[in-house]
Short mmCIF file of C-alpha atoms in Angstrom, two decimals:
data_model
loop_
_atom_site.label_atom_id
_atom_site.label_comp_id
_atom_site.label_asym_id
_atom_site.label_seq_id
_atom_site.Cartn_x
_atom_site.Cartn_y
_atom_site.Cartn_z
CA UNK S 1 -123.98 90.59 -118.91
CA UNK S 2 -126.33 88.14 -120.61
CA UNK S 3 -127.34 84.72 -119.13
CA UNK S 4 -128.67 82.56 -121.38
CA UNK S 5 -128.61 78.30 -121.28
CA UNK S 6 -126.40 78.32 -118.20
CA UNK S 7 -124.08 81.01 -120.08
CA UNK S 8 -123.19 84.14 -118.61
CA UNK S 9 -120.49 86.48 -120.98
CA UNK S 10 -118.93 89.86 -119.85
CA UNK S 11 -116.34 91.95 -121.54
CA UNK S 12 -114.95 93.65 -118.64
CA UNK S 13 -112.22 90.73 -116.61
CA UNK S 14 -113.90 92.73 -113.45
CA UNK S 15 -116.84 90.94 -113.83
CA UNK S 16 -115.74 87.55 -114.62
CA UNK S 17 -115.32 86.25 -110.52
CA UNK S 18 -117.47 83.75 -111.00
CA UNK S 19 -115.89 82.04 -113.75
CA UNK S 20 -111.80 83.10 -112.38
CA UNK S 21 -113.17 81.22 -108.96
CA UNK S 22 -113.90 78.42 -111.02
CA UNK S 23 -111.35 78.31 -112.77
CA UNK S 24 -108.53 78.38 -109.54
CA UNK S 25 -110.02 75.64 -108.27
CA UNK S 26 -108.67 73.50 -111.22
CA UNK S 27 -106.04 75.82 -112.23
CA UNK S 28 -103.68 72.62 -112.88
CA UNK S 29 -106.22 72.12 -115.70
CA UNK S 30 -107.19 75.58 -116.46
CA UNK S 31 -103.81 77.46 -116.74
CA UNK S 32 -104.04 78.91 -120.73
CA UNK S 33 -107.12 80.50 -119.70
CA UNK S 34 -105.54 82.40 -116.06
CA UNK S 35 -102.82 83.05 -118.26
CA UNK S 36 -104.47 85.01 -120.96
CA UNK S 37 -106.83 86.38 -117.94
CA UNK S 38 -103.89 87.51 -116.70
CA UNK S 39 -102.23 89.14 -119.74
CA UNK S 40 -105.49 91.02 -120.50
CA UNK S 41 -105.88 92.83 -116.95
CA UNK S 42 -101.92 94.23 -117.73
CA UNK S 43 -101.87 94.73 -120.71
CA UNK S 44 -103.57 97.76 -120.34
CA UNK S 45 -105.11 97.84 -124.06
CA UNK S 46 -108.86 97.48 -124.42
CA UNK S 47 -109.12 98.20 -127.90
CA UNK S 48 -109.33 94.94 -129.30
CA UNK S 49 -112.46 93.36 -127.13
CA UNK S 50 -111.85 90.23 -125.33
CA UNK S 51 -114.74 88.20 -123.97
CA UNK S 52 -114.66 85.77 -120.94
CA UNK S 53 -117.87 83.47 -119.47
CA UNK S 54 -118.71 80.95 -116.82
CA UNK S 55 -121.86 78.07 -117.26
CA UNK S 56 -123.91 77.56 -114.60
CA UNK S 57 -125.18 73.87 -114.18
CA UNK S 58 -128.98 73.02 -113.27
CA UNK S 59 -128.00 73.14 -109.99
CA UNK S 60 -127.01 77.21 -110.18
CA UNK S 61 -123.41 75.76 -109.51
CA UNK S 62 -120.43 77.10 -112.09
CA UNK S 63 -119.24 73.80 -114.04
CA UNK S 64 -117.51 75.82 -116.54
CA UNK S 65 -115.45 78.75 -118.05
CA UNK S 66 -113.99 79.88 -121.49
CA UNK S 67 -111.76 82.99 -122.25
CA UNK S 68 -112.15 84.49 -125.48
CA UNK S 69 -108.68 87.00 -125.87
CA UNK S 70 -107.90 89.89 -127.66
CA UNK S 71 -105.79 87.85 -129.47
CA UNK S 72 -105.17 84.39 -130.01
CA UNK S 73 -107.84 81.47 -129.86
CA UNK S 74 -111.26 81.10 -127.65
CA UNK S 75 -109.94 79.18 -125.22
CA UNK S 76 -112.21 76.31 -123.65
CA UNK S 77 -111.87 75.69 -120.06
CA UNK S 78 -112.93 72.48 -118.02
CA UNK S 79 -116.75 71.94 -118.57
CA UNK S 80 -119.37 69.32 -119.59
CA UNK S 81 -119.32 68.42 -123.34
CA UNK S 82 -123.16 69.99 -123.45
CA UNK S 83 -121.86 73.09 -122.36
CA UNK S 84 -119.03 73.15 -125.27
CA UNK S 85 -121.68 72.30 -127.41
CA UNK S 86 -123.58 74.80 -126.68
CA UNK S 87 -121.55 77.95 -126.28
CA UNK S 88 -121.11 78.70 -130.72
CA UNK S 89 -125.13 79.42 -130.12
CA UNK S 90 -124.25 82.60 -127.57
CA UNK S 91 -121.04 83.90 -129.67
CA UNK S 92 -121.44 86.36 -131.73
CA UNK S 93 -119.99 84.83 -134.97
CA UNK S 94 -117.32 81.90 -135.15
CA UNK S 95 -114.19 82.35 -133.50
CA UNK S 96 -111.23 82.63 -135.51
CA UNK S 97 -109.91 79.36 -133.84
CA UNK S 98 -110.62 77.68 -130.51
CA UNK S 99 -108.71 75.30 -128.87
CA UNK S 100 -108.93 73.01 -125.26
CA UNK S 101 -109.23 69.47 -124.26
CA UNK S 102 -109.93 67.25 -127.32
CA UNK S 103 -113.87 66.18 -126.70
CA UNK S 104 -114.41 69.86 -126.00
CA UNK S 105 -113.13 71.25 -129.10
CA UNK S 106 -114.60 68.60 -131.07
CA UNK S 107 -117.97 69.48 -129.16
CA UNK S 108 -117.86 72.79 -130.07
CA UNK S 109 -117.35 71.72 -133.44
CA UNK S 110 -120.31 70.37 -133.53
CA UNK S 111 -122.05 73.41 -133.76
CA UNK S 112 -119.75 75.38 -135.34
CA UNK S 113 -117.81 73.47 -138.17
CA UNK S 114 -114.24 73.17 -137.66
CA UNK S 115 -111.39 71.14 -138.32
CA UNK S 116 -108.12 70.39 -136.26
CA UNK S 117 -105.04 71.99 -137.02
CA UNK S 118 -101.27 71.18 -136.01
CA UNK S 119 -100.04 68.37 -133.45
CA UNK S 120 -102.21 67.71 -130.83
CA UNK S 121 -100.91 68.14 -126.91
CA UNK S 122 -100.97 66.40 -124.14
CA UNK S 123 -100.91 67.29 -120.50
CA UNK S 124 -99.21 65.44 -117.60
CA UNK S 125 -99.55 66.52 -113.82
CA UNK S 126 -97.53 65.09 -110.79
CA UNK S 127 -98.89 62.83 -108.66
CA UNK S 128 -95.81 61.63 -106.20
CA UNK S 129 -92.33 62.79 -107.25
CA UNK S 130 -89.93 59.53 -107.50
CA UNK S 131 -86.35 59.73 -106.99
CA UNK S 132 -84.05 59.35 -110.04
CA UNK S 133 -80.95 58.72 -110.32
CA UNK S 134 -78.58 61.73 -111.87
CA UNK S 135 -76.31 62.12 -115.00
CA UNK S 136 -72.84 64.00 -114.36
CA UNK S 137 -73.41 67.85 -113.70
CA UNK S 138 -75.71 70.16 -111.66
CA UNK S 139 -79.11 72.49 -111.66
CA UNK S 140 -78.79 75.82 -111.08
CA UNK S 141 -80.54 79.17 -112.12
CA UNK S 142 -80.05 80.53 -115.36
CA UNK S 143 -77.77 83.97 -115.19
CA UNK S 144 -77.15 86.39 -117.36
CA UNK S 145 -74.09 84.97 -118.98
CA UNK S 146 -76.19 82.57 -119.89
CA UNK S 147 -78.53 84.63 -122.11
CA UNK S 148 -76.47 84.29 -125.31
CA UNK S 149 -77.42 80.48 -125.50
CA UNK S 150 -80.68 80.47 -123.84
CA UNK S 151 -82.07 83.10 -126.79
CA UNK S 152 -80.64 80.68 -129.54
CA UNK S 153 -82.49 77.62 -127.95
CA UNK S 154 -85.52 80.02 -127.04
CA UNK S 155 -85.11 80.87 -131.44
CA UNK S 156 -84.92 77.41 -132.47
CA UNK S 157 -87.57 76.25 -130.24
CA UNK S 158 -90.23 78.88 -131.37
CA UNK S 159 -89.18 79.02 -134.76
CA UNK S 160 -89.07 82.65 -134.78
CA UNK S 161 -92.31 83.47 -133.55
CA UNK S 162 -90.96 84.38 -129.63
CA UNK S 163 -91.52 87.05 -127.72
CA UNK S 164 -87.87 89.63 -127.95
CA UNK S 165 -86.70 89.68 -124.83
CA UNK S 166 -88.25 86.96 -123.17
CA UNK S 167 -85.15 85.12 -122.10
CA UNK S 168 -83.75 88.28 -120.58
CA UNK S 169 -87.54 88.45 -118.06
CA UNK S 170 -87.67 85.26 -117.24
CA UNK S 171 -83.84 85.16 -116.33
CA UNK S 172 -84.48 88.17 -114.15
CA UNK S 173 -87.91 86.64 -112.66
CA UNK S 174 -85.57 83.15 -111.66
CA UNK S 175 -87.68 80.72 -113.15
CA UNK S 176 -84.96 79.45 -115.61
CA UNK S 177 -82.62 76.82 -114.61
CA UNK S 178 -80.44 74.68 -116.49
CA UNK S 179 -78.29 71.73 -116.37
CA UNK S 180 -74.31 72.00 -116.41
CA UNK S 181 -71.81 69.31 -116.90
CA UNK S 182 -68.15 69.80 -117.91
CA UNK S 183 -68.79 73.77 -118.00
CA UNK S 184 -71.17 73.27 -120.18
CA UNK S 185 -75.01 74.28 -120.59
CA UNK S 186 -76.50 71.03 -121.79
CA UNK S 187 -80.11 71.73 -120.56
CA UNK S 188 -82.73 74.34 -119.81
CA UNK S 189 -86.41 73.82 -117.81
CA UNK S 190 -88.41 76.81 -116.51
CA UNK S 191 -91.76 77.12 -115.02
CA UNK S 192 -94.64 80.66 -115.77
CA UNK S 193 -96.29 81.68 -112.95
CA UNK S 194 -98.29 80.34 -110.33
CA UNK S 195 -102.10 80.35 -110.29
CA UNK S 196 -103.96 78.81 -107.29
CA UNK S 197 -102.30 75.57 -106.21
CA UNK S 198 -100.68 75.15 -110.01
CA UNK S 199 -97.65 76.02 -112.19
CA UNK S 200 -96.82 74.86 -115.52
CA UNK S 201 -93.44 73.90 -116.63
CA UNK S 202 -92.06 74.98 -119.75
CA UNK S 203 -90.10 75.23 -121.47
CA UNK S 204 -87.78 72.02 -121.12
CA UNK S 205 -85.28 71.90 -123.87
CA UNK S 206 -81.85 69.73 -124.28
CA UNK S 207 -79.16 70.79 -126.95
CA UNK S 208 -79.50 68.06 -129.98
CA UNK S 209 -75.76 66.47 -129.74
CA UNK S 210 -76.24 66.08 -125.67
CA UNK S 211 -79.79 64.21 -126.21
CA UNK S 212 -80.13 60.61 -124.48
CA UNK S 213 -78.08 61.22 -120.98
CA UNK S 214 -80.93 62.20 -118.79
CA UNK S 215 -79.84 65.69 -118.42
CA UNK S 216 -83.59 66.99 -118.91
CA UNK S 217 -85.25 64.61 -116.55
CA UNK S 218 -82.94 65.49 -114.07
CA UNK S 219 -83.49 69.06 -114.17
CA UNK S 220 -87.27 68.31 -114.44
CA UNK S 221 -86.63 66.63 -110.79
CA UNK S 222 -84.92 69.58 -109.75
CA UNK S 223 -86.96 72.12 -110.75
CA UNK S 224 -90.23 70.21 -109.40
CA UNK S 225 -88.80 69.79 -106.32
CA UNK S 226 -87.92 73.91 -106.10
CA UNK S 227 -91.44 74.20 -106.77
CA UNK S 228 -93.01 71.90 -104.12
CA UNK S 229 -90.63 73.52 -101.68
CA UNK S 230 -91.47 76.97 -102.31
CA UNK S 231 -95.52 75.50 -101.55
CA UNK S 232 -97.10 74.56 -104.96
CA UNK S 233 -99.00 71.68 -104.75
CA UNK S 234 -100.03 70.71 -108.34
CA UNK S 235 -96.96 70.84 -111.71
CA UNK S 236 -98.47 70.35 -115.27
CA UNK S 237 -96.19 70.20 -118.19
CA UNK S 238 -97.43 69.72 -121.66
CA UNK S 239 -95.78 67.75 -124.64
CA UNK S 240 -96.23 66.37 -128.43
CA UNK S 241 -97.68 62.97 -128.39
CA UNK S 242 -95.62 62.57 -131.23
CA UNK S 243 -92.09 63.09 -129.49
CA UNK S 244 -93.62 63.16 -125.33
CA UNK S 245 -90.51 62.94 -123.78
CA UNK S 246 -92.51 61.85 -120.96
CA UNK S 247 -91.37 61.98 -117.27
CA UNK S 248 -93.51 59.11 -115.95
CA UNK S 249 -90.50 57.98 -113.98
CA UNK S 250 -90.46 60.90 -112.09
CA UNK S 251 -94.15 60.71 -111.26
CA UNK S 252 -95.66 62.99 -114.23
CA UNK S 253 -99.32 61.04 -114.77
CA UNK S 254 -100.75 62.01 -118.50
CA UNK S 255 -104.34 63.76 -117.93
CA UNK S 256 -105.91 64.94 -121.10
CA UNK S 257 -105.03 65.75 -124.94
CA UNK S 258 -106.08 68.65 -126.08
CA UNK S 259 -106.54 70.12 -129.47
CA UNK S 260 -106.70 73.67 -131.55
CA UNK S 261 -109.44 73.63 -134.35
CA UNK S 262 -110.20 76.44 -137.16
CA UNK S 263 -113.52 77.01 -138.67
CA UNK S 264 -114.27 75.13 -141.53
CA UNK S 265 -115.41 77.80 -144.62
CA UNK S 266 -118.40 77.00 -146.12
CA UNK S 267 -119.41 77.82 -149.32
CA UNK S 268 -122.45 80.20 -149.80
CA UNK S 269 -125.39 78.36 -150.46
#
């Protein structure tokens, strides 16, 4: 473990309590980075090294966390915009991409030359839920018969690039529900797992031709309030700011944008 500048790095998840603390505390906030914490400690392959860190403020208090997978982009916690700054100086070498909340990619940036890459996101937690009023049809949990449909939507919505078999898991795991009207499935919302106080929703998807009738903010409503009942306190989702489909009228408040960047390549001097 090295501590340099408020940075302290490990390669071993074991050792990263500090920065996990820290990072359950605002887990609404911090969920990529639990997630891929998560993923790492079961996936039970250490061959590609991962790297994870916490900064410690002048006050020896933790202000700040990044997880650095096996695969995938370093991913940049909540912190100060000094410590984002900062952290390219204690990698070893430019990540391959990094990506969190807009001012801290960009600060990172700074240091390490990069430029931003796809649509942006944006994040939006629940403050109060608000009534709404409903379309013709019902929630209810995804089942089996509705796998079929569920993996087409799953293959449009990824573009190809899903994990195989993921609709079957999360059907079994009962956090898939979708909307039915007329016998049909018009409508699918799910939430991952919960971390701390926090769960993220995702996905929520509504078949093109049944688009404009409120079927998805309904069963955003209905699968929040599933949530709060079972105890969670805070519900994220995350959307395009070019197409938000924002639930503000349910009481969804937008938080932060956030941003992936890639390394710019320089030429050789």
């Amino acid at each position: 473990m090295a501590l340099t500048s408020g940075w302290s790095m490990v390669a071993d998840p074991a050792e990263f309590a500090a920065g996990e603390e820290f990072l359950l505390a605002r887990a609404a906030t911090n969920l990529p980075l639990l997630t891929a914490l998560s993923a790492f400690r079961h996936s039970g392959s250490r061959r590609t090294p991962a790297l994870f860190g916490w900064w410690t403020g002048p006050g020896g208090t933790v202000g700040g966390a990044f997880a650095r997978p096996s695969f995938g982009p370093l991913l940049l916690g909540d912190m100060p915009v000094e410590a984002a700054a900062s952290l390219p100086g204690h990698l070893d070498g430019a990540p391959h991409a990094w990506e969190g909340r807009s001012e801290l990619v960009e600060a990172f940036a700074s240091a390490c030359p990069g430029q931003s890459v796809g649509p942006r996101s944006r994040l939006y937690r629940l403050e109060t839920l608000r009534p709404c009023s409903a379309p013709d049809g019902l929630a209810r949990p995804a089942a089996p018969t509705d796998q079929d449909l569920l993996d087409r939507w799953y293959e449009a919505v990824t573009r190809g690039h899903g994990t195989l078999g993921a609709v079957a898991g999360r059907i079994a795991s009962g956090d898939l529900y979708v909307w039915e009207t007329g016998g049909s499935v018009v409508a699918v919302a799910g939430h991952g797992p919960r971390f701390g106080s926090a769960v993220r929703l995702d996905p929520i998807y509504t078949a093109t031709e049944h688009r404009g009738h409120g079927y998805a903010t309904a069963l955003v409503a209905a699968v929040t309030r599933a949530l709060l009942a079972a105890g969670v306190t805070e519900v994220v989702y995350v959307a395009n700011p070019a197409n938000p489909a924002s639930y503000e009228r349910l009481g969804y408040q937008f938080v932060a944008d956030y941003a992936t960047f890639l390394p710019l390549r320089l030429p050789p001097a």
